[in-house]
Amino acid sequence: MRWGVVVFPGSNDDQDTLWAIEQVLGEPVVRLWHKDADLHGVDVVVLPGGFSYGDYLRCGAMARFSPIMDKVIEFAGRGGLVWGICNGFQVLCEAGLLPGALVRNRDRRFVCAMSYVRVEDNDTPFTRLCRRGEVLRIPIKHGEGCYVADATTLELLERNRQVLLRYVDANGRATSEANPNGSLDNIAGIVNESRNVFGLMPHPEHAVEKWMGSDDGLKFFQSVLAAQRNPGTTDRTAVAPGH
Amino acid sequence: MNWENMVRPVDEYHAIEHGLTPEEFERLCGALGRAPNLVELGVVSVMWSEHCSYKSSRVHLRKLPSTGPRVLQGPGENAGVIDIGDGLAVAFKIESHNHPSYVEPYQGAATGVGGILRDVFTMGARPIAILDSLRFGSFDHPRTRYLVDGVVAGIGGYGNCVGVPTVGGETYFDAGYNANILVNAFTLGVLPANRIFRARAAGVGNPVMYVGSKTGRDGIHGASLLASAEFRGEAEEKRPTVQVGDPFTEKLLLEACLELMEEDVIVAIQDMGAAGLTSSSVEMAARGHTGIWLDLDQVPTRARGMTPYEILLSESQERMLLVARAGCEDRVRDIFAKWDLEAVVVGQVTDDGLFRASYAGREVACLPIALLTDEAPVYERPARPPSDLDVRQQLRLDRIPQPQDWNEVLLRLLDSPNLASKAWIYRQYDCLVRGNTVVGPGSDAAVLRIKGTDKGLVLSVDCNSRYCLQDPYVGAVIAVAEAARNVVCAGGEPIGVTDCLNFGSPEKPEVMWQFVEAIQGIRDACLALQLPVVSGNVSFYNETEGHSIPPTPTIAMVGLLQPVRAFTTQWFKSEGDVIALLGQTREELGASEYLAVIHGQVAGVPPWIDLAVERKVQEVCLRAIREGLLASAHDVSEGGLAVALAECCVTHPEAPLGAVVELPASMRIDALLFGESQSRIVVSLKRRNWPRLRDLAQQLGVPCAMLGEVRGRRLVVHPWIDLECATLREVWANALPRRMEMAESRGEDRTQ
Amino acid sequence: MRKSTAAFAVWPEEESVRARVFVMPKKEVLDPQGKAVARSLQALGFTEVGEVRVGKLIELELQADDRRQAAERTEAMCRKLLANGVIEDFSFEIEE
C-alpha cells in the first residue's frame, strides 16, 4: 500500500510521519508537495502536523487553498482515505471535509503533554484494530485544539458514531480535568459521515516505538494497513466503558 | 531626514549620540584621515559596540580553552562545531536576548530563539534541539508574572512554529533580576563533519546575495543601544526598536538554506543578526581578508523611503547574507523561490579590504574592514573586588537556628519556584517534533537520538548565580562542574561547552572583577574536565539604575552517549532497588537555597569544590551507567540531599515511588539534609549490582554509601522526614502554576 | 522626499481603496482571550467592564472601479478565506 504525506510550507511533523510509516510500519511512502496538484497514485493521504503558513489568520486556513488540496478533496469524495493529524485536522475542518472547527485552547496556552484518549468507535479504517473503550496514550502538542461545533452538528456526530476519540483520564473517564484544551464533549478525533476522512489532535506518529513513551499510536497506522488488505472485517469486541 | 545629509561629515556630538567616546571618535578620524559621514558613523558605532566588538571582554575570553581533538570549529564563527565520529558533527551555541525580552517579552524571547537557530543552520547544521536558561525577578515584583508569561509564550511561539523541539533548560527567580531578566537560548544542530559552512568571504567578483525577509525599520540600533546601554527605567520608550519575529519565514529560510547547502553553490553564509547587513557583510569580509561592496538600491525593503543608514543598520529578522559562486545566482534564486523566498544580488566580494556601500549611484560609505574589526578598540578595564565581599561571605552557622519540623522545611523548599517543577513552563514547548527526543524536559539532562546511528546527545544548561554572587570564581567552576555532572547522570560523556556570560556594566571595576573571576573559573574547570569552549556570547550592561544583576555565567554542556539506549533518568524505577550516594557531604550551608528560603539570608561562600574529586565522581557514575549497573542517577544540587531524594521520588512521569533512607547524623541536621555540597550523585540500582558499584567507587577513591531502598509511596528519611509522595508531588507541581495563575483560576475558564 | 528604488517595493496606485474587515468570534463560541482580558481589566480596577470579546481587524488595499465592486470583492474574500463561518462573524467598511 502506498502512503502519501503532504508537505505544506510550515509542516513540521511531516518527517516524523514519514519515519513512522517507512521505518516503523515498513510501508512505502511519498512526500506530496503542496504546489503539486497530483497525488501520485497513493492509497492514503496524510496531512501532517505543524504550522502550515505559520498558522497565520487561522490554523489551516491558507493551506486549505494549496493546489494539492483540490486533489485531496476530490480523492476524499471518491472514498479515498484521508487522515489529518493536528494541523492536518485543522486543514480538514477548514476545507469542509470534516465538520466543526478547532480554536484556541481553553487556557490560551500551547500544551505539549502525554494524553489519554478513549477509542469510541472501531468501525472505521483508522481504528479497526482498536477495541471500543480502549484507552490509548498518545501525546498532544497544540495551541488551538479546542474542538467546537454547533449543537446540531454535535448531535449528528454522536448519532452517526463519528466521534472516534475522546480525552479521558488514565482510568478512561471523560472528565473535565482530563480535557486538555476545552474541546466540546472532550472530542479529540472525529471521522466524516462516509468514514473515510479522519482528523485528530493527538500525534500518533510520536507514539510508535516504546522508547517514545508509548507505541499506542501505531494502532492507527496498522488499522489503515489492515483495512486496505482486508476491507471486510472489524474487531467488534469492546472493553467496558470506563464511566 | 533627507538622506543626502547623511553623507556630510559629522562631528563629535553625533559620535557621542551614537555611543562612541570622544577618544574613540578621535581614533576613528585619525585612522580615516577625515571625519566620517553619518552612514559611516552608524556602521562604526555598531561595529565598535560592546555587542559586536567584545571590546571589554576580548582580552579575557582568550584565556578559555578552545581546542581539543574533537574541535572542528572554535570561537569566531556563527557557532562552534565538534566532531562526534562516523562522519558526523554537532554545531551549537548559546546566546542572550536579555534586554529585548525585558522590553517586549514575547517578541524579545521569540527573536532570541530565531537568532540562535540561524546561527546554527548557517553552519550547515539541521537544528534538532533548543534549550533555554531563564532568569526572572521575584514573584513579589509586579512585572514578573507578565514577563514569565510573555517570555515562555515567545519561546514556544517561535520554536514550536519553526519545528525545532525545546527539550530542556533551567529557570530561576531572584530579586536581583527584577529589572533585568535573562533569556539565554541554546541551539544544537547536526551536520556532516566534512561539510561545514563558514562565514568567510572569498573569491573576488563573487556575488553577495541577500535572502529572506525584506528590510524594515525594525530595531535600528537595537544591538548597540539595547545590548550596550544600561536601562534607566525607560523600557516603555524603547519599545519601537524591538524586532518582531516571523517563525514561518524562518522555517522556510531554514529549509531553503539546508536544501541549497546540498549543492556546491555557497562560498560563505551568515545570519543578519545584531547590526544586520553591516555586521554580516563586514564580518564575512574580515574573516576572508577581502573587501565587500554593497549596492543598497538592490536591498529589498518593506518600508517606503528607507535611507542608506536605515538599510545598513536595520535588524529585521529572518534574513541571511551569502556569498555565492559566480554563475550560480540562478540556482540560488530557484531554490529560494521554491520556498517562496526572495534572493537578490546586492553586492560583490572585492580585493580592496574596504567596506563600501552605494546608494542611488553614489558611494555613501567607505571604511577599512580592519578598522571595523581587528582594529576596533579593545579595553582591559580595571577590576577590583567589591568592598563588602568579606562581609557578605561571612556566615556564622551558630547563629542560624535549626528548625523543629523537617517535613515542613522540605515542603517549603519544594514550593520554592527555584526548586519546584517547571512543567508549567515546558508544557508550552513542543519537545517532540523531529522525533528524536529520548528524554525531554524534567530530568537532569535532555537526551536525543541521532537518526541512522546508535549515538545520542545529552544536553544541559546550568548556572547558580547565587554562588556566583558570593564568589564568582567558585560559582563559575561549579556551573561547569554541575552542567557536566548533569550530562554524566544521563549517561553522556561531556565533549564541549558554550557559554553565555551575563553581567552588569564592565565600566564598573566590581563587575569587571566578577567577569574576570568567572572566566578564570570556567577556564580552570574546563581544563580539569578537558572540555573545550567552542562558542559563546557576552552580555554586559545588565543593570538598571545602578543595580547590576548577580553575575550569571551560564554554561551549556554537550555530551555524547553511545549507544543511546544506555541513557539514564533521575527518577527511581522499581521497588526494592538500593539507593546510594556517590560523593561526600560536608557541613556547609553558604549561598544555599535553604538559607534563602527558610532563613531569608544570602550569605557565606558557595560549597567547596575540588575538580579532581569532581572528575572521579563523574567517572564512577559514567562507568556504572556504561556497565548497566544503575537504574537512576540524579545530581544533588540546590536544596541538597533531601530535595534530591524527593525529586527522585516525584519526577517519575507516571507513578511516584517512595524511598526509605537513613542518614548518619554526623553534622548539623540542616546541613545534612539541605546543604549543597558539590560532587554528589544519588543513584538507585538493583541490589545485586551494589557490590560492583562499591568496588568501582573504591577503585577511584570516591565515597559511596548505601542510604536505603526504593519502597512504598512515602519518602522516609529516618528519623526526620516522613511524607506521602503524593503530598510532595502536589506541592512541587503546583508551586509555579499557583503563582502564575493566581489571577485566573481554571474554574473561571469553564463557566461558559 | 526621494522615492525608494528598491527592487521589491511595490506601492499601491493612487486609486486604491482601503477595506477594513472586522472578524469576531461568534457569540456562542468560547472566547478565552476575551475572558482573560475582562478578568485583567476587572483586576486593574475597571469594575464597570462586563463582557469582552477579542476579534481581528484586517486592513486591505485593493483596486476597484467603485465602492460597490470593492464591497462585493471584500465580502467574497471574507467568505472564502478571511473568516471561518463555523466560528466567526465578519463585517467590513470601505474607505476611499
Short mmCIF file of C-alpha atoms in Angstrom, two decimals, chain A:
data_model
loop_
_atom_site.label_atom_id
_atom_site.label_comp_id
_atom_site.label_asym_id
_atom_site.label_seq_id
_atom_site.Cartn_x
_atom_site.Cartn_y
_atom_site.Cartn_z
CA MET A 1 0.00 0.00 0.00
CA ARG A 2 1.29 3.44 -0.92
CA TRP A 3 1.10 6.28 1.54
CA GLY A 4 1.43 9.97 0.80
CA VAL A 5 2.36 12.68 3.30
CA VAL A 6 1.61 16.24 2.22
CA VAL A 7 4.26 18.86 2.88
CA PHE A 8 2.86 22.36 3.27
CA PRO A 9 5.11 25.33 3.92
CA GLY A 10 5.37 25.18 7.70
CA SER A 11 4.65 21.45 8.08
CA ASN A 12 6.82 20.20 10.94
CA ASP A 13 5.78 16.67 11.78
CA ASP A 14 5.96 15.52 8.17
CA GLN A 15 9.37 13.96 8.84
CA ASP A 16 8.04 12.13 11.88
CA THR A 17 5.03 10.80 9.99
CA LEU A 18 7.27 9.65 7.16
CA TRP A 19 9.52 7.95 9.72
CA ALA A 20 6.58 6.16 11.35
CA ILE A 21 5.29 4.85 8.02
CA GLU A 22 8.60 3.98 6.42
CA GLN A 23 10.82 2.91 9.33
CA VAL A 24 8.33 1.56 11.84
CA LEU A 25 5.38 0.36 9.77
CA GLY A 26 7.71 -0.56 6.91
CA GLU A 27 5.45 0.69 4.13
CA PRO A 28 6.29 2.75 1.03
CA VAL A 29 5.57 6.45 1.38
CA VAL A 30 6.00 9.53 -0.78
CA ARG A 31 6.15 13.22 0.06
CA LEU A 32 3.46 15.22 -1.68
CA TRP A 33 4.46 18.84 -2.30
CA HIS A 34 1.70 21.39 -1.70
CA LYS A 35 2.25 23.12 -5.04
CA ASP A 36 1.91 19.85 -6.90
CA ALA A 37 -1.69 19.12 -7.99
CA ASP A 38 -1.04 15.38 -8.15
CA LEU A 39 -1.44 12.61 -5.57
CA HIS A 40 0.94 10.28 -7.42
CA GLY A 41 -1.39 7.32 -7.08
CA VAL A 42 -1.25 6.96 -3.30
CA ASP A 43 -3.84 4.90 -1.41
CA VAL A 44 -3.97 7.09 1.67
CA VAL A 45 -3.17 10.78 2.16
CA VAL A 46 -1.86 12.04 5.48
CA LEU A 47 -1.93 15.76 6.29
CA PRO A 48 0.76 16.13 8.97
CA GLY A 49 1.14 18.35 12.00
CA GLY A 50 2.93 21.65 12.09
CA PHE A 51 2.17 25.30 11.47
CA SER A 52 1.22 25.50 7.80
CA TYR A 53 1.58 29.12 6.71
CA GLY A 54 2.65 29.92 10.26
CA ASP A 55 -0.91 29.35 11.50
CA TYR A 56 -1.39 32.94 10.45
CA LEU A 57 -5.00 34.16 10.07
CA ARG A 58 -6.42 30.82 11.30
CA CYS A 59 -4.82 27.40 11.61
CA GLY A 60 -5.14 25.58 8.31
CA ALA A 61 -6.98 28.44 6.59
CA MET A 62 -4.36 29.05 3.93
CA ALA A 63 -3.08 25.50 3.46
CA ARG A 64 -6.63 24.59 2.55
CA PHE A 65 -6.19 26.55 -0.71
CA SER A 66 -2.94 24.82 -1.76
CA PRO A 67 -3.12 23.29 -5.24
CA ILE A 68 -2.85 19.80 -3.77
CA MET A 69 -5.93 20.29 -1.61
CA ASP A 70 -8.25 20.29 -4.65
CA LYS A 71 -6.95 16.81 -5.40
CA VAL A 72 -7.29 15.73 -1.79
CA ILE A 73 -10.92 16.90 -1.71
CA GLU A 74 -11.62 15.07 -4.95
CA PHE A 75 -9.88 11.94 -3.62
CA ALA A 76 -11.89 12.02 -0.40
CA GLY A 77 -15.08 12.44 -2.44
CA ARG A 78 -14.27 9.19 -4.26
CA GLY A 79 -13.92 7.41 -0.92
CA GLY A 80 -10.10 7.69 -0.66
CA LEU A 81 -8.62 7.55 2.83
CA VAL A 82 -7.58 10.96 4.16
CA TRP A 83 -6.08 11.40 7.59
CA GLY A 84 -5.29 14.72 9.26
CA ILE A 85 -3.11 14.94 12.36
CA CYS A 86 -3.20 18.12 14.46
CA ASN A 87 -2.60 20.87 11.88
CA GLY A 88 -3.85 18.37 9.31
CA PHE A 89 -7.11 18.05 11.29
CA GLN A 90 -7.39 21.85 11.25
CA VAL A 91 -6.86 21.89 7.48
CA LEU A 92 -9.57 19.24 7.00
CA CYS A 93 -12.06 21.31 9.02
CA GLU A 94 -11.19 24.46 7.08
CA ALA A 95 -11.60 22.53 3.83
CA GLY A 96 -15.06 21.37 4.92
CA LEU A 97 -14.07 17.70 4.78
CA LEU A 98 -14.79 17.45 8.49
CA PRO A 99 -17.44 19.38 10.43
CA GLY A 100 -16.68 21.90 13.18
CA ALA A 101 -13.54 23.90 13.89
CA LEU A 102 -10.52 23.97 16.19
CA VAL A 103 -10.00 27.10 18.22
CA ARG A 104 -7.59 28.42 20.84
CA ASN A 105 -7.14 26.17 23.88
CA ARG A 106 -9.31 26.96 26.87
CA ASP A 107 -6.38 28.30 28.90
CA ARG A 108 -4.92 30.14 25.84
CA ARG A 109 -1.65 28.26 26.14
CA PHE A 110 0.09 25.79 23.91
CA VAL A 111 0.19 22.38 25.58
CA CYS A 112 2.66 19.57 24.98
CA ALA A 113 1.97 16.54 27.15
CA MET A 114 1.10 12.87 27.12
CA SER A 115 -2.65 12.43 26.84
CA TYR A 116 -5.08 9.58 27.28
CA VAL A 117 -7.72 9.09 24.62
CA ARG A 118 -10.55 6.57 24.56
CA VAL A 119 -11.48 4.87 21.32
CA GLU A 120 -15.22 5.45 20.90
CA ASP A 121 -15.76 3.51 17.73
CA ASN A 122 -13.76 0.98 15.77
CA ASP A 123 -15.97 0.68 12.73
CA THR A 124 -13.62 2.77 10.59
CA PRO A 125 -10.47 2.01 8.60
CA PHE A 126 -8.47 4.11 11.05
CA THR A 127 -9.46 2.43 14.31
CA ARG A 128 -10.41 -1.09 13.29
CA LEU A 129 -7.58 -2.74 15.24
CA CYS A 130 -8.57 -0.89 18.40
CA ARG A 131 -11.24 -2.08 20.80
CA ARG A 132 -14.14 0.16 21.65
CA GLY A 133 -13.46 1.77 25.01
CA GLU A 134 -9.75 1.08 24.75
CA VAL A 135 -7.60 3.81 26.31
CA LEU A 136 -4.53 4.87 24.33
CA ARG A 137 -1.58 7.01 25.48
CA ILE A 138 -0.69 9.47 22.76
CA PRO A 139 0.99 12.87 23.13
CA ILE A 140 -0.69 16.12 22.23
CA LYS A 141 1.03 19.37 21.29
CA HIS A 142 -1.08 22.24 20.11
CA GLY A 143 -2.23 25.75 20.91
CA GLU A 144 -5.50 25.57 19.05
CA GLY A 145 -7.02 22.18 19.62
CA CYS A 146 -10.31 23.08 21.25
CA TYR A 147 -12.93 21.37 19.12
CA VAL A 148 -16.14 23.33 18.63
CA ALA A 149 -19.27 22.74 16.58
CA ASP A 150 -22.90 23.80 16.90
CA ALA A 151 -25.37 21.67 18.83
CA THR A 152 -26.92 20.12 15.72
CA THR A 153 -23.54 19.05 14.38
CA LEU A 154 -22.56 17.57 17.75
CA GLU A 155 -25.79 15.61 17.87
CA LEU A 156 -25.21 14.28 14.37
CA LEU A 157 -21.65 13.32 15.22
CA GLU A 158 -22.89 11.30 18.18
CA ARG A 159 -25.79 9.74 16.32
CA ASN A 160 -23.57 8.64 13.43
CA ARG A 161 -20.82 7.40 15.76
CA GLN A 162 -18.43 9.88 14.16
CA VAL A 163 -16.63 10.75 17.39
CA LEU A 164 -13.70 8.32 17.35
CA LEU A 165 -11.58 9.64 20.22
CA ARG A 166 -12.25 11.45 23.46
CA TYR A 167 -9.82 12.83 26.03
CA VAL A 168 -10.06 10.77 29.21
CA ASP A 169 -8.10 10.22 32.40
CA ALA A 170 -5.89 7.19 32.95
CA ASN A 171 -8.97 5.25 34.03
CA GLY A 172 -10.90 6.04 30.89
CA ARG A 173 -13.24 8.66 32.32
CA ALA A 174 -14.04 11.67 30.14
CA THR A 175 -13.79 14.25 32.90
CA SER A 176 -13.28 17.99 32.64
CA GLU A 177 -9.82 17.65 34.25
CA ALA A 178 -8.82 15.17 31.56
CA ASN A 179 -9.78 17.65 28.86
CA PRO A 180 -6.56 19.48 27.95
CA ASN A 181 -7.99 22.19 25.73
CA GLY A 182 -11.70 22.66 26.41
CA SER A 183 -12.94 20.63 23.43
CA LEU A 184 -16.70 20.18 23.49
CA ASP A 185 -17.65 16.77 24.87
CA ASN A 186 -13.89 16.02 25.24
CA ILE A 187 -13.67 15.36 21.50
CA ALA A 188 -10.13 14.51 20.37
CA GLY A 189 -10.83 12.97 16.96
CA ILE A 190 -13.69 12.57 14.50
CA VAL A 191 -14.44 10.87 11.21
CA ASN A 192 -16.68 12.13 8.40
CA GLU A 193 -20.06 10.56 7.67
CA SER A 194 -18.64 8.25 5.00
CA ARG A 195 -15.94 7.17 7.44
CA ASN A 196 -13.00 7.75 5.11
CA VAL A 197 -11.76 11.12 6.41
CA PHE A 198 -10.26 11.14 9.91
CA GLY A 199 -8.94 14.03 11.95
CA LEU A 200 -7.39 14.01 15.43
CA MET A 201 -5.41 16.42 17.57
CA PRO A 202 -3.11 13.87 19.29
CA HIS A 203 0.05 12.82 17.45
CA PRO A 204 0.10 9.06 16.82
CA GLU A 205 3.36 9.43 14.86
CA HIS A 206 5.04 10.40 18.15
CA ALA A 207 3.88 7.19 19.82
CA VAL A 208 5.10 4.42 17.54
CA GLU A 209 8.06 2.98 19.46
CA LYS A 210 8.38 2.02 23.12
CA TRP A 211 11.25 4.44 23.78
CA MET A 212 8.94 7.30 22.85
CA GLY A 213 6.95 6.51 25.99
CA SER A 214 4.18 4.72 24.11
CA ASP A 215 3.62 2.83 20.88
CA ASP A 216 -0.16 3.05 21.01
CA GLY A 217 -0.22 5.38 18.02
CA LEU A 218 0.94 2.58 15.78
CA LYS A 219 -2.54 1.04 16.03
CA PHE A 220 -3.99 3.69 13.73
CA PHE A 221 -1.30 3.09 11.12
CA GLN A 222 -1.77 -0.67 11.37
CA SER A 223 -5.54 -0.28 11.17
CA VAL A 224 -5.26 1.58 7.88
CA LEU A 225 -2.95 -1.12 6.58
CA ALA A 226 -5.30 -3.89 7.71
CA ALA A 227 -8.30 -2.11 6.19
CA GLN A 228 -6.53 -1.89 2.87
CA ARG A 229 -5.52 -5.55 2.88
CA ASN A 230 -8.77 -6.92 4.18
CA PRO A 231 -11.61 -4.42 3.76
CA GLY A 232 -14.31 -6.61 5.35
CA THR A 233 -13.69 -7.29 9.00
CA THR A 234 -13.62 -5.20 12.11
CA ASP A 235 -12.81 -6.32 15.61
CA ARG A 236 -16.22 -5.98 17.25
CA THR A 237 -15.08 -6.69 20.77
CA ALA A 238 -15.28 -3.85 23.20
CA VAL A 239 -13.89 -3.19 26.62
CA ALA A 240 -16.25 -1.95 29.25
CA PRO A 241 -16.62 1.80 29.02
CA GLY A 242 -14.84 3.43 31.91
CA HIS A 243 -17.63 5.60 33.26
#
